[in-house]
Amino acid sequence: MLDTTMKYSFALLILCAGIFQYETADCPDELLNSYEIYSLHIDSYIRYRYATTTVTSKVVNSRNNSQEIFFHMNLPETAFITSFVIEINGKEYEAYLKEKQEAKEIYDKAVASGQSAGHVAASSRDSNQFKISVNVEALGKIKFTLKYEELLQRTLGVYKQVINLNPGQTVRDLQVNVYITESSDIKRLFVPEIKVTNEIETDEKENKLVNITRPSGNKAVIHYSPNVNDQKKVGGTCFEGQFIVQYDVDRIHPCGQVLIDEGYFVHFYAPEGLNPLRKLVVFVLDLSGSMFGRKLTQLKQAMTAILDELKEGDYFSIVDFSFSVTVHNLDSPTGSTVISPDSRSHQDEMKLPSSLEVQNAYAATKDYVNKAKQIISKMTAGGGTNIYDALKTATKVSQKAYEKIRNDLKDNKNEEALEPMIIFLTDGEPTVGITNLGSIRSMVRELNIPRTAIYSLGFGYGADMNFLKKLSLENGAFGKKIYEASDAALQLRNFYKLISSPLLSNVTFTYLPSQVDDNSLTKKDFRSLFHGSELIVAGRLLVNDEVQIDVHSLSSNGTASCTVEGTKIPVDKTEVSAVVVPVEDTKVYGSLERLWAYLTVKQLLDKQETLDEDTNHEESSKLKETALNLALKYKFVTPLTSLVVVKPNKTDAITELEKDSSRNEGMLAPSFAARPLGPTYLMAPGSAAYGFPGSYTRSASVIRVHSALLKGLNGPDAPVYHRS
């Protein structure tokens, strides 16, 4: 007879660990023999680009003694967890959402009263790893159900949904089902083979094991159910990889498509047939000592290819920095301008050296591109990292060049728009001149007027992505991490492709005040629209089923404008993808309303991130409060909210949330780890970065970690497990 007196302990964990490497090697025998995931079903419903995904995993403890089993799921970095349920012996234990501090207090109270508790909190916007541990009785079974939501973004002409399959072993009953419903016909639907590496694959092949049915032009059902042998062919006995769905939709109206449902609207805007704008690109490249070796080689490879992709009519400038800053003179390399570090703690107007007042940007002709390639090929790495002077110089170079080019175009009766941008790449933190990150951001923000978009690339482990993302958000752009791998040059090239073809600038959406609640609108003014991307605006209607939208922008042909009216979503009772939230919630929150809420929370958090708490405390507090209230209402796990699971338990088996703020991109640890129940404790570096004390404690059958910041799952900084 089974020992039914054994209790279960819960622990939930979200880690921020970037992108993970998938292993194809066999799993350890002891891991395979300790438990079995006998069923893993993933069902995703995509309705008008908004995806709701449910992961259901069933596990059995194969041993004759109780042990701890971990459920682990990699999530898209833009996803919000909305639900988590554990089922044991037919009884469900559902997590509930609270404000982060309140959740921590509930958790502490439960622990103090001897209950088993779990606490899930998103450590940052990049959190993408969910983990829970449960002590399961001998031969016992358990079911995990996790739900998350995300808005699919259009990049390079397609929407892409990535579903991470990481059971860490083959599964007898493995199914992935994706149901797509769009408002217009679906085109370019493609499901590549399971992706088992993070490196970019240039030649994707179709997944022959996928079955695709098309009930109608605007619907698709995708089914993937590989048997055990199929799974072994992909990843050996330790099956892991990414299931990817790509698609696009037909676009009929040049002003986009506006959908209306239950008092909410969403406007998808991605016009076709436009010529790219001229652009002015200032490349700002880190040549500090840490770039020595492979990173510099990859940067040279990428820049050589990127220079070839500059279009006729474009302009560019090359700036590099280490201890000092160099603005390269393509006509006379020996005449390049070198700028020494500026350590002033106050903001002064910077005057460019006279050599830069005359010529500081060059037309993207074959001759100048070849000269730039020669300069790139001779670059060497060494010295410190002078980020402030590099950005200060780049903004001034961009402003002067923009002014000169616009005047030249006007002299030639050419009113064509010109899009200025800075592409800033660094692999570290500032060590020369002004090094305070907050000061650098505020000073660059003041200098960069009129504003040039600053796209930031953090190359490798040492780059501070939090700083770079905020820097870019404040300057009309976005930041991206470039991972240290053999495909880094390709990562750089692919990033450039995203922004290489601006189609429109200064895009503004306007509405009749009698139709739309202006306070509900998501972002409605956009600096640029790039080829292959899409702008999305959502809001709440004052008059149901009625909205008219005007769009104004600058194109290659001058000022452009258009008008579009909303279309009510048709009711389709046979639509399988209509059920995107639990039945009890569907009556309250329609799919467009949840899309609006998701987009609003994301943008509020982005805006709040860029504010200085000291100088903008009131505004920051208001943004936090609004985002928090929406997150609680729609059950989104965000940096402001946490999930809590509490189950009555008379044992002392307790675990807590663990976090990872590491920049580690290392190997993915086995998704399910099991170890026998016993006197065990976990050691990890403590931190109070998220408001929890950094500590660990030990007692019989107790595992407790108070917001420990783990340095990745593997490697020298990995947590150490001690057994007694």
PDB file of N, CA and C in Angstrom, residues 571-612:
ATOM      1  N   VAL A 571     -19.251  37.213 -35.025  1.00  0.00           N
ATOM      2  CA  VAL A 571     -19.430  36.146 -34.046  1.00  0.00           C
ATOM      3  C   VAL A 571     -19.432  34.817 -34.778  1.00  0.00           C
ATOM      4  N   ASP A 572     -18.537  33.924 -34.385  1.00  0.00           N
ATOM      5  CA  ASP A 572     -18.426  32.603 -35.013  1.00  0.00           C
ATOM      6  C   ASP A 572     -18.466  31.560 -33.915  1.00  0.00           C
ATOM      7  N   LYS A 573     -19.630  30.978 -33.709  1.00  0.00           N
ATOM      8  CA  LYS A 573     -19.805  30.029 -32.609  1.00  0.00           C
ATOM      9  C   LYS A 573     -19.042  28.731 -32.830  1.00  0.00           C
ATOM     10  N   THR A 574     -18.629  28.471 -34.061  1.00  0.00           N
ATOM     11  CA  THR A 574     -17.893  27.239 -34.349  1.00  0.00           C
ATOM     12  C   THR A 574     -16.395  27.442 -34.234  1.00  0.00           C
ATOM     13  N   GLU A 575     -16.002  28.678 -33.943  1.00  0.00           N
ATOM     14  CA  GLU A 575     -14.572  28.993 -33.944  1.00  0.00           C
ATOM     15  C   GLU A 575     -13.879  28.366 -32.743  1.00  0.00           C
ATOM     16  N   VAL A 576     -12.968  27.450 -33.027  1.00  0.00           N
ATOM     17  CA  VAL A 576     -12.311  26.725 -31.942  1.00  0.00           C
ATOM     18  C   VAL A 576     -11.388  27.621 -31.140  1.00  0.00           C
ATOM     19  N   SER A 577     -10.852  28.664 -31.762  1.00  0.00           N
ATOM     20  CA  SER A 577      -9.895  29.512 -31.052  1.00  0.00           C
ATOM     21  C   SER A 577     -10.559  30.646 -30.300  1.00  0.00           C
ATOM     22  N   ALA A 578     -11.880  30.660 -30.242  1.00  0.00           N
ATOM     23  CA  ALA A 578     -12.561  31.750 -29.554  1.00  0.00           C
ATOM     24  C   ALA A 578     -12.364  31.693 -28.051  1.00  0.00           C
ATOM     25  N   VAL A 579     -12.142  30.489 -27.514  1.00  0.00           N
ATOM     26  CA  VAL A 579     -11.988  30.345 -26.068  1.00  0.00           C
ATOM     27  C   VAL A 579     -10.532  30.610 -25.706  1.00  0.00           C
ATOM     28  N   VAL A 580     -10.241  31.851 -25.377  1.00  0.00           N
ATOM     29  CA  VAL A 580      -8.856  32.214 -25.076  1.00  0.00           C
ATOM     30  C   VAL A 580      -8.617  32.431 -23.596  1.00  0.00           C
ATOM     31  N   VAL A 581      -9.684  32.479 -22.811  1.00  0.00           N
ATOM     32  CA  VAL A 581      -9.562  32.610 -21.363  1.00  0.00           C
ATOM     33  C   VAL A 581     -10.581  31.681 -20.738  1.00  0.00           C
ATOM     34  N   PRO A 582     -10.481  31.375 -19.447  1.00  0.00           N
ATOM     35  CA  PRO A 582     -11.463  30.510 -18.816  1.00  0.00           C
ATOM     36  C   PRO A 582     -12.881  31.012 -19.040  1.00  0.00           C
ATOM     37  N   VAL A 583     -13.835  30.079 -19.072  1.00  0.00           N
ATOM     38  CA  VAL A 583     -15.218  30.407 -19.389  1.00  0.00           C
ATOM     39  C   VAL A 583     -15.749  31.518 -18.495  1.00  0.00           C
ATOM     40  N   GLU A 584     -15.417  31.459 -17.200  1.00  0.00           N
ATOM     41  CA  GLU A 584     -15.961  32.452 -16.283  1.00  0.00           C
ATOM     42  C   GLU A 584     -15.406  33.845 -16.557  1.00  0.00           C
ATOM     43  N   ASP A 585     -14.231  33.928 -17.203  1.00  0.00           N
ATOM     44  CA  ASP A 585     -13.641  35.225 -17.512  1.00  0.00           C
ATOM     45  C   ASP A 585     -14.066  35.747 -18.873  1.00  0.00           C
ATOM     46  N   THR A 586     -14.414  34.855 -19.785  1.00  0.00           N
ATOM     47  CA  THR A 586     -14.726  35.247 -21.153  1.00  0.00           C
ATOM     48  C   THR A 586     -15.876  36.238 -21.197  1.00  0.00           C
ATOM     49  N   LYS A 587     -16.855  36.086 -20.309  1.00  0.00           N
ATOM     50  CA  LYS A 587     -18.015  36.968 -20.299  1.00  0.00           C
ATOM     51  C   LYS A 587     -17.617  38.392 -19.932  1.00  0.00           C
ATOM     52  N   VAL A 588     -16.506  38.530 -19.209  1.00  0.00           N
ATOM     53  CA  VAL A 588     -16.101  39.837 -18.716  1.00  0.00           C
ATOM     54  C   VAL A 588     -15.066  40.486 -19.628  1.00  0.00           C
ATOM     55  N   TYR A 589     -14.092  39.710 -20.092  1.00  0.00           N
ATOM     56  CA  TYR A 589     -12.987  40.268 -20.856  1.00  0.00           C
ATOM     57  C   TYR A 589     -12.890  39.598 -22.219  1.00  0.00           C
ATOM     58  N   GLY A 590     -13.216  40.347 -23.280  1.00  0.00           N
ATOM     59  CA  GLY A 590     -13.078  39.814 -24.622  1.00  0.00           C
ATOM     60  C   GLY A 590     -11.634  39.805 -25.059  1.00  0.00           C
ATOM     61  N   SER A 591     -11.373  39.190 -26.207  1.00  0.00           N
ATOM     62  CA  SER A 591      -9.994  39.037 -26.670  1.00  0.00           C
ATOM     63  C   SER A 591      -9.337  40.377 -26.976  1.00  0.00           C
ATOM     64  N   LEU A 592     -10.074  41.334 -27.568  1.00  0.00           N
ATOM     65  CA  LEU A 592      -9.476  42.637 -27.857  1.00  0.00           C
ATOM     66  C   LEU A 592      -9.230  43.426 -26.577  1.00  0.00           C
ATOM     67  N   GLU A 593     -10.089  43.229 -25.587  1.00  0.00           N
ATOM     68  CA  GLU A 593      -9.877  43.916 -24.316  1.00  0.00           C
ATOM     69  C   GLU A 593      -8.600  43.425 -23.646  1.00  0.00           C
ATOM     70  N   ARG A 594      -8.356  42.127 -23.698  1.00  0.00           N
ATOM     71  CA  ARG A 594      -7.132  41.592 -23.100  1.00  0.00           C
ATOM     72  C   ARG A 594      -5.910  42.052 -23.895  1.00  0.00           C
ATOM     73  N   LEU A 595      -6.040  42.116 -25.214  1.00  0.00           N
ATOM     74  CA  LEU A 595      -4.944  42.634 -26.034  1.00  0.00           C
ATOM     75  C   LEU A 595      -4.634  44.068 -25.625  1.00  0.00           C
ATOM     76  N   TRP A 596      -5.683  44.871 -25.474  1.00  0.00           N
ATOM     77  CA  TRP A 596      -5.503  46.266 -25.042  1.00  0.00           C
ATOM     78  C   TRP A 596      -4.831  46.328 -23.674  1.00  0.00           C
ATOM     79  N   ALA A 597      -5.291  45.506 -22.738  1.00  0.00           N
ATOM     80  CA  ALA A 597      -4.722  45.517 -21.392  1.00  0.00           C
ATOM     81  C   ALA A 597      -3.252  45.112 -21.415  1.00  0.00           C
ATOM     82  N   TYR A 598      -2.938  44.074 -22.173  1.00  0.00           N
ATOM     83  CA  TYR A 598      -1.555  43.601 -22.302  1.00  0.00           C
ATOM     84  C   TYR A 598      -0.662  44.724 -22.829  1.00  0.00           C
ATOM     85  N   LEU A 599      -1.081  45.350 -23.922  1.00  0.00           N
ATOM     86  CA  LEU A 599      -0.279  46.392 -24.557  1.00  0.00           C
ATOM     87  C   LEU A 599      -0.127  47.597 -23.632  1.00  0.00           C
ATOM     88  N   THR A 600      -1.197  47.948 -22.934  1.00  0.00           N
ATOM     89  CA  THR A 600      -1.151  49.090 -22.019  1.00  0.00           C
ATOM     90  C   THR A 600      -0.170  48.848 -20.882  1.00  0.00           C
ATOM     91  N   VAL A 601      -0.231  47.676 -20.265  1.00  0.00           N
ATOM     92  CA  VAL A 601       0.674  47.363 -19.158  1.00  0.00           C
ATOM     93  C   VAL A 601       2.120  47.372 -19.633  1.00  0.00           C
ATOM     94  N   LYS A 602       2.388  46.759 -20.785  1.00  0.00           N
ATOM     95  CA  LYS A 602       3.751  46.738 -21.322  1.00  0.00           C
ATOM     96  C   LYS A 602       4.288  48.157 -21.506  1.00  0.00           C
ATOM     97  N   GLN A 603       3.480  49.019 -22.102  1.00  0.00           N
ATOM     98  CA  GLN A 603       3.948  50.370 -22.396  1.00  0.00           C
ATOM     99  C   GLN A 603       4.083  51.215 -21.135  1.00  0.00           C
ATOM    100  N   LEU A 604       3.198  51.008 -20.161  1.00  0.00           N
ATOM    101  CA  LEU A 604       3.329  51.718 -18.891  1.00  0.00           C
ATOM    102  C   LEU A 604       4.622  51.324 -18.178  1.00  0.00           C
ATOM    103  N   LEU A 605       4.929  50.037 -18.188  1.00  0.00           N
ATOM    104  CA  LEU A 605       6.159  49.567 -17.543  1.00  0.00           C
ATOM    105  C   LEU A 605       7.394  50.102 -18.261  1.00  0.00           C
ATOM    106  N   ASP A 606       7.341  50.136 -19.601  1.00  0.00           N
ATOM    107  CA  ASP A 606       8.457  50.694 -20.365  1.00  0.00           C
ATOM    108  C   ASP A 606       8.681  52.163 -20.002  1.00  0.00           C
ATOM    109  N   LYS A 607       7.587  52.910 -19.953  1.00  0.00           N
ATOM    110  CA  LYS A 607       7.699  54.340 -19.655  1.00  0.00           C
ATOM    111  C   LYS A 607       8.199  54.556 -18.237  1.00  0.00           C
ATOM    112  N   GLN A 608       7.682  53.774 -17.303  1.00  0.00           N
ATOM    113  CA  GLN A 608       8.099  53.924 -15.910  1.00  0.00           C
ATOM    114  C   GLN A 608       9.576  53.594 -15.733  1.00  0.00           C
ATOM    115  N   GLU A 609      10.066  52.628 -16.501  1.00  0.00           N
ATOM    116  CA  GLU A 609      11.476  52.225 -16.411  1.00  0.00           C
ATOM    117  C   GLU A 609      12.424  53.361 -16.742  1.00  0.00           C
ATOM    118  N   THR A 610      12.001  54.247 -17.625  1.00  0.00           N
ATOM    119  CA  THR A 610      12.898  55.309 -18.077  1.00  0.00           C
ATOM    120  C   THR A 610      12.907  56.512 -17.142  1.00  0.00           C
ATOM    121  N   LEU A 611      11.999  56.536 -16.164  1.00  0.00           N
ATOM    122  CA  LEU A 611      11.914  57.694 -15.278  1.00  0.00           C
ATOM    123  C   LEU A 611      12.896  57.581 -14.121  1.00  0.00           C
ATOM    124  N   ASP A 612      13.446  58.699 -13.731  1.00  0.00           N
ATOM    125  CA  ASP A 612      14.290  58.773 -12.545  1.00  0.00           C
ATOM    126  C   ASP A 612      13.378  58.890 -11.328  1.00  0.00           C
TER     127      ASP A 612
END
